[in-house]
PDB file of C-alpha atoms in Angstrom:
ATOM      1  CA  MET A   1     -27.970  -0.605  34.757  1.00  0.00           C
ATOM      2  CA  GLY A   2     -28.924  -2.313  31.599  1.00  0.00           C
ATOM      3  CA  ARG A   3     -31.016  -1.990  28.726  1.00  0.00           C
ATOM      4  CA  LEU A   4     -34.327  -3.709  28.028  1.00  0.00           C
ATOM      5  CA  PHE A   5     -34.894  -5.899  25.668  1.00  0.00           C
ATOM      6  CA  LYS A   6     -37.226  -5.344  23.036  1.00  0.00           C
ATOM      7  CA  GLY A   7     -37.204  -8.688  20.991  1.00  0.00           C
ATOM      8  CA  LYS A   8     -39.015 -11.624  21.652  1.00  0.00           C
ATOM      9  CA  LEU A   9     -36.789 -13.201  24.300  1.00  0.00           C
ATOM     10  CA  ARG A  10     -39.060 -16.572  25.399  1.00  0.00           C
ATOM     11  CA  GLU A  11     -39.654 -16.882  21.276  1.00  0.00           C
ATOM     12  CA  GLU A  12     -35.367 -17.014  20.985  1.00  0.00           C
ATOM     13  CA  MET A  13     -34.804 -18.856  24.042  1.00  0.00           C
ATOM     14  CA  GLN A  14     -37.009 -21.938  22.496  1.00  0.00           C
ATOM     15  CA  ARG A  15     -35.347 -21.437  19.224  1.00  0.00           C
ATOM     16  CA  LEU A  16     -32.345 -21.987  21.387  1.00  0.00           C
ATOM     17  CA  GLU A  17     -33.667 -24.967  23.267  1.00  0.00           C
ATOM     18  CA  ASP A  18     -34.516 -26.595  19.823  1.00  0.00           C
ATOM     19  CA  GLY A  19     -31.278 -25.688  17.781  1.00  0.00           C
ATOM     20  CA  THR A  20     -32.487 -23.280  15.356  1.00  0.00           C
ATOM     21  CA  SER A  21     -31.392 -20.030  17.250  1.00  0.00           C
ATOM     22  CA  SER A  22     -28.711 -18.423  14.721  1.00  0.00           C
ATOM     23  CA  ILE A  23     -27.178 -17.095  17.666  1.00  0.00           C
ATOM     24  CA  PRO A  24     -24.209 -19.822  18.254  1.00  0.00           C
ATOM     25  CA  MET A  25     -23.500 -19.502  14.567  1.00  0.00           C
ATOM     26  CA  VAL A  26     -23.434 -16.213  14.953  1.00  0.00           C
ATOM     27  CA  LEU A  27     -20.679 -16.377  17.800  1.00  0.00           C
ATOM     28  CA  GLU A  28     -18.455 -18.959  16.119  1.00  0.00           C
ATOM     29  CA  LYS A  29     -18.210 -16.958  13.432  1.00  0.00           C
ATOM     30  CA  VAL A  30     -16.532 -14.128  15.902  1.00  0.00           C
ATOM     31  CA  GLN A  31     -14.451 -16.182  17.264  1.00  0.00           C
ATOM     32  CA  ALA A  32     -13.138 -17.480  14.382  1.00  0.00           C
ATOM     33  CA  TRP A  33     -12.765 -13.946  13.019  1.00  0.00           C
ATOM     34  CA  LEU A  34     -10.889 -13.243  16.174  1.00  0.00           C
ATOM     35  CA  LEU A  35      -8.695 -15.725  15.546  1.00  0.00           C
ATOM     36  CA  ILE A  36      -7.627 -15.110  12.647  1.00  0.00           C
ATOM     37  CA  GLN A  37      -7.012 -11.882  13.444  1.00  0.00           C
ATOM     38  CA  GLY A  38      -4.624 -12.737  16.557  1.00  0.00           C
ATOM     39  CA  LYS A  39      -2.592 -15.154  13.561  1.00  0.00           C
ATOM     40  CA  ALA A  40      -2.588 -12.983  11.317  1.00  0.00           C
ATOM     41  CA  GLU A  41      -1.528  -9.909  13.980  1.00  0.00           C
ATOM     42  CA  GLN A  42       1.221 -12.321  15.063  1.00  0.00           C
ATOM     43  CA  GLN A  43       1.973 -13.436  11.340  1.00  0.00           C
ATOM     44  CA  ALA A  44       2.594  -9.403  10.545  1.00  0.00           C
ATOM     45  CA  GLN A  45       4.637  -8.875  13.257  1.00  0.00           C
ATOM     46  CA  ALA A  46       7.053 -11.815  12.971  1.00  0.00           C
ATOM     47  CA  LEU A  47       7.618 -11.010   8.830  1.00  0.00           C
ATOM     48  CA  ASP A  48       8.063  -7.020  10.118  1.00  0.00           C
ATOM     49  CA  LEU A  49      10.641  -8.492  12.000  1.00  0.00           C
ATOM     50  CA  ARG A  50      12.074 -10.834   9.342  1.00  0.00           C
ATOM     51  CA  PHE A  51      12.098  -7.452   7.146  1.00  0.00           C
ATOM     52  CA  ALA A  52      13.741  -5.093   9.400  1.00  0.00           C
ATOM     53  CA  ARG A  53      16.540  -8.012   9.809  1.00  0.00           C
ATOM     54  CA  LEU A  54      17.006  -8.140   5.687  1.00  0.00           C
ATOM     55  CA  LEU A  55      16.946  -4.164   5.527  1.00  0.00           C
ATOM     56  CA  ILE A  56      19.525  -4.388   8.664  1.00  0.00           C
ATOM     57  CA  GLU A  57      21.796  -6.575   6.777  1.00  0.00           C
ATOM     58  CA  LEU A  58      21.545  -4.585   3.530  1.00  0.00           C
ATOM     59  CA  ALA A  59      22.723  -1.454   6.098  1.00  0.00           C
ATOM     60  CA  ARG A  60      25.569  -3.537   7.297  1.00  0.00           C
ATOM     61  CA  ASP A  61      26.540  -5.176   3.803  1.00  0.00           C
ATOM     62  CA  ARG A  62      26.076  -2.189   1.384  1.00  0.00           C
ATOM     63  CA  PRO A  63      25.836   1.152   3.689  1.00  0.00           C
ATOM     64  CA  GLU A  64      25.782   3.212  -0.042  1.00  0.00           C
ATOM     65  CA  LEU A  65      22.118   1.904  -0.282  1.00  0.00           C
ATOM     66  CA  VAL A  66      20.382   2.381   2.898  1.00  0.00           C
ATOM     67  CA  ALA A  67      20.250   6.048   4.849  1.00  0.00           C
ATOM     68  CA  MET A  68      19.699   6.596   8.468  1.00  0.00           C
ATOM     69  CA  ARG A  69      16.913   9.910   9.023  1.00  0.00           C
ATOM     70  CA  ASP A  70      16.425  11.629  12.303  1.00  0.00           C
ATOM     71  CA  VAL A  71      13.025  12.834  12.234  1.00  0.00           C
ATOM     72  CA  SER A  72      11.385  15.096  14.214  1.00  0.00           C
ATOM     73  CA  ARG A  73       7.705  15.981  15.090  1.00  0.00           C
ATOM     74  CA  ASN A  74       7.272  19.180  12.344  1.00  0.00           C
ATOM     75  CA  LEU A  75       8.303  16.998   9.309  1.00  0.00           C
ATOM     76  CA  PRO A  76       5.470  13.775   8.532  1.00  0.00           C
ATOM     77  CA  LEU A  77       7.939  10.675   7.453  1.00  0.00           C
ATOM     78  CA  VAL A  78       4.897   9.601   4.960  1.00  0.00           C
ATOM     79  CA  THR A  79       2.216  11.965   3.729  1.00  0.00           C
ATOM     80  CA  GLN A  80      -1.356  11.041   2.824  1.00  0.00           C
ATOM     81  CA  GLY A  81      -1.893  11.501  -0.824  1.00  0.00           C
ATOM     82  CA  GLN A  82       1.255  12.121  -1.533  1.00  0.00           C
ATOM     83  CA  GLU A  83       3.620   9.845  -2.850  1.00  0.00           C
ATOM     84  CA  CYS A  84       5.895   7.780  -1.095  1.00  0.00           C
ATOM     85  CA  ASN A  85       9.897   7.841  -2.254  1.00  0.00           C
ATOM     86  CA  SER A  86      11.445   5.258   0.822  1.00  0.00           C
ATOM     87  CA  VAL A  87      10.880   2.482   2.957  1.00  0.00           C
ATOM     88  CA  TYR A  88      11.355   2.951   6.372  1.00  0.00           C
ATOM     89  CA  LEU A  89      12.177   0.382   8.983  1.00  0.00           C
ATOM     90  CA  VAL A  90      11.605   2.964  12.932  1.00  0.00           C
ATOM     91  CA  LEU A  91      14.785   2.398  14.847  1.00  0.00           C
ATOM     92  CA  SER A  92      13.445   4.161  17.703  1.00  0.00           C
ATOM     93  CA  GLY A  93      11.117   6.761  18.650  1.00  0.00           C
ATOM     94  CA  GLN A  94       7.186   6.729  18.384  1.00  0.00           C
ATOM     95  CA  PHE A  95       5.377   7.829  15.591  1.00  0.00           C
ATOM     96  CA  GLN A  96       1.516   8.158  14.772  1.00  0.00           C
ATOM     97  CA  SER A  97      -0.685   7.962  12.365  1.00  0.00           C
ATOM     98  CA  TYR A  98      -3.424  10.410  10.917  1.00  0.00           C
ATOM     99  CA  GLN A  99      -5.917  10.026   8.381  1.00  0.00           C
ATOM    100  CA  ASP A 100      -7.654  12.480   6.917  1.00  0.00           C
ATOM    101  CA  GLY A 101      -6.282  14.897   9.658  1.00  0.00           C
ATOM    102  CA  LYS A 102      -7.073  12.866  12.600  1.00  0.00           C
ATOM    103  CA  LEU A 103      -5.691  10.695  14.779  1.00  0.00           C
ATOM    104  CA  LEU A 104      -5.930   7.080  14.011  1.00  0.00           C
ATOM    105  CA  LEU A 105      -7.453   5.158  17.574  1.00  0.00           C
ATOM    106  CA  GLN A 106      -7.798   1.621  18.232  1.00  0.00           C
ATOM    107  CA  ASP A 107      -9.863   1.058  21.321  1.00  0.00           C
ATOM    108  CA  GLY A 108      -9.929   4.311  22.167  1.00  0.00           C
ATOM    109  CA  GLN A 109      -5.955   4.546  22.133  1.00  0.00           C
ATOM    110  CA  PRO A 110      -3.675   6.409  19.400  1.00  0.00           C
ATOM    111  CA  VAL A 111      -2.324   3.665  17.555  1.00  0.00           C
ATOM    112  CA  THR A 112       1.330   4.034  17.980  1.00  0.00           C
ATOM    113  CA  ILE A 113       4.324   3.062  15.190  1.00  0.00           C
ATOM    114  CA  PRO A 114       6.914   1.301  17.445  1.00  0.00           C
ATOM    115  CA  PRO A 115      10.622   0.357  16.749  1.00  0.00           C
ATOM    116  CA  GLY A 116      10.689  -2.769  14.180  1.00  0.00           C
ATOM    117  CA  ALA A 117       7.928  -1.394  12.382  1.00  0.00           C
ATOM    118  CA  ILE A 118       8.145  -1.331   8.518  1.00  0.00           C
ATOM    119  CA  LEU A 119       6.700   1.819   6.605  1.00  0.00           C
ATOM    120  CA  GLY A 120       5.443   3.090   3.325  1.00  0.00           C
ATOM    121  CA  GLU A 121       6.239  -0.661   1.835  1.00  0.00           C
ATOM    122  CA  ILE A 122       3.133  -0.973   0.278  1.00  0.00           C
ATOM    123  CA  SER A 123       2.338   1.838  -1.563  1.00  0.00           C
ATOM    124  CA  VAL A 124       6.439   1.507  -2.939  1.00  0.00           C
ATOM    125  CA  LEU A 125       5.124  -1.865  -4.109  1.00  0.00           C
ATOM    126  CA  ARG A 126       2.016  -1.152  -5.404  1.00  0.00           C
ATOM    127  CA  GLY A 127       2.592   2.141  -7.263  1.00  0.00           C
ATOM    128  CA  CYS A 128      -0.480   3.666  -5.418  1.00  0.00           C
ATOM    129  CA  LEU A 129      -0.415   6.569  -3.303  1.00  0.00           C
ATOM    130  CA  PRO A 130      -0.138   6.562   1.307  1.00  0.00           C
ATOM    131  CA  THR A 131      -3.770   6.104   2.990  1.00  0.00           C
ATOM    132  CA  ALA A 132      -2.638   7.758   5.962  1.00  0.00           C
ATOM    133  CA  THR A 133       0.481  10.360   7.176  1.00  0.00           C
ATOM    134  CA  VAL A 134       2.974   9.025   9.607  1.00  0.00           C
ATOM    135  CA  VAL A 135       4.978  11.581  11.890  1.00  0.00           C
ATOM    136  CA  GLY A 136       6.509  11.264  15.017  1.00  0.00           C
ATOM    137  CA  ASN A 137       9.789  11.775  16.680  1.00  0.00           C
ATOM    138  CA  GLY A 138      13.264   8.970  16.056  1.00  0.00           C
ATOM    139  CA  VAL A 139      15.228   7.829  13.743  1.00  0.00           C
ATOM    140  CA  VAL A 140      14.418   5.099  10.807  1.00  0.00           C
ATOM    141  CA  LEU A 141      16.474   3.516   7.875  1.00  0.00           C
ATOM    142  CA  CYS A 142      15.257   4.923   4.472  1.00  0.00           C
ATOM    143  CA  LEU A 143      15.948   2.418   1.198  1.00  0.00           C
ATOM    144  CA  ALA A 144      14.853   4.291  -1.623  1.00  0.00           C
ATOM    145  CA  LYS A 145      11.983   3.285  -3.551  1.00  0.00           C
ATOM    146  CA  ASN A 146      14.494   2.086  -6.975  1.00  0.00           C
ATOM    147  CA  GLU A 147      16.614   0.680  -4.723  1.00  0.00           C
ATOM    148  CA  PHE A 148      13.856  -1.057  -2.743  1.00  0.00           C
ATOM    149  CA  LEU A 149      11.997  -1.950  -5.972  1.00  0.00           C
ATOM    150  CA  ARG A 150      15.831  -3.129  -7.277  1.00  0.00           C
ATOM    151  CA  GLN A 151      16.309  -5.323  -4.575  1.00  0.00           C
ATOM    152  CA  LEU A 152      12.907  -7.102  -5.592  1.00  0.00           C
ATOM    153  CA  ASP A 153      14.383  -8.183  -9.158  1.00  0.00           C
ATOM    154  CA  ILE A 154      17.641  -8.833  -7.720  1.00  0.00           C
ATOM    155  CA  ASN A 155      17.051 -10.720  -4.283  1.00  0.00           C
ATOM    156  CA  PRO A 156      15.077 -13.652  -4.561  1.00  0.00           C
ATOM    157  CA  VAL A 157      15.187 -13.521  -0.231  1.00  0.00           C
ATOM    158  CA  PHE A 158      14.059  -9.995  -0.155  1.00  0.00           C
ATOM    159  CA  ARG A 159      11.227 -10.492  -2.730  1.00  0.00           C
ATOM    160  CA  GLU A 160       9.770 -13.634  -0.521  1.00  0.00           C
ATOM    161  CA  SER A 161       9.915 -11.443   2.430  1.00  0.00           C
ATOM    162  CA  VAL A 162       8.408  -8.620   0.933  1.00  0.00           C
ATOM    163  CA  GLU A 163       5.671 -10.561  -0.900  1.00  0.00           C
ATOM    164  CA  GLU A 164       4.761 -12.421   2.855  1.00  0.00           C
ATOM    165  CA  LEU A 165       4.821  -9.082   4.402  1.00  0.00           C
ATOM    166  CA  VAL A 166       2.715  -7.335   2.227  1.00  0.00           C
ATOM    167  CA  GLY A 167       0.294 -10.241   1.562  1.00  0.00           C
ATOM    168  CA  THR A 168      -0.288 -10.822   5.614  1.00  0.00           C
ATOM    169  CA  ARG A 169      -0.352  -6.618   5.773  1.00  0.00           C
ATOM    170  CA  LEU A 170      -3.414  -6.428   3.186  1.00  0.00           C
ATOM    171  CA  GLU A 171      -5.432  -9.909   4.877  1.00  0.00           C
ATOM    172  CA  LEU A 172      -5.274  -8.097   7.940  1.00  0.00           C
ATOM    173  CA  HIS A 173      -6.289  -4.875   6.796  1.00  0.00           C
ATOM    174  CA  GLN A 174      -9.246  -6.387   4.957  1.00  0.00           C
ATOM    175  CA  LEU A 175     -10.115  -8.532   8.421  1.00  0.00           C
ATOM    176  CA  CYS A 176     -10.602  -5.102  10.293  1.00  0.00           C
ATOM    177  CA  LEU A 177     -12.605  -3.695   7.442  1.00  0.00           C
ATOM    178  CA  ILE A 178     -15.313  -6.111   7.387  1.00  0.00           C
TER     179      ILE A 178
END
């Protein structure tokens, strides 16, 4: 059963015919926003993969700089409002995000963080506290905050990858807020 339209449908239909209705413009903007959001999500995934490769190469070439950590549900990987001391690459398992103690949902489903995802890079880079808590079971690669910042200074490929990744993530976050 549909809902009742209490507006002036005939007048709006006349505006559509006259070309003075705002409906087509609004629909175009929604479509453009959806297209931009889809592209930003794809780009963020590609940049995640690129940065993941850099972290794996760093672990291979300089294993003393990167630690592998087994994470269980009892200990959050990242805690909202507490300083993040590492950047993480999820190698296996599945993690969930919580904000203010509530599970984050997207389209009614819990937001999950799959293998290949990067965590903590924005708060480490910007020097701010994490805005969400990440909890789950799995294995992650950890790059300490000081080493992450040092790599930004000495490794141009690393810096470029991080800048692109963070820029895209922030852009995607802004799209979600609009």
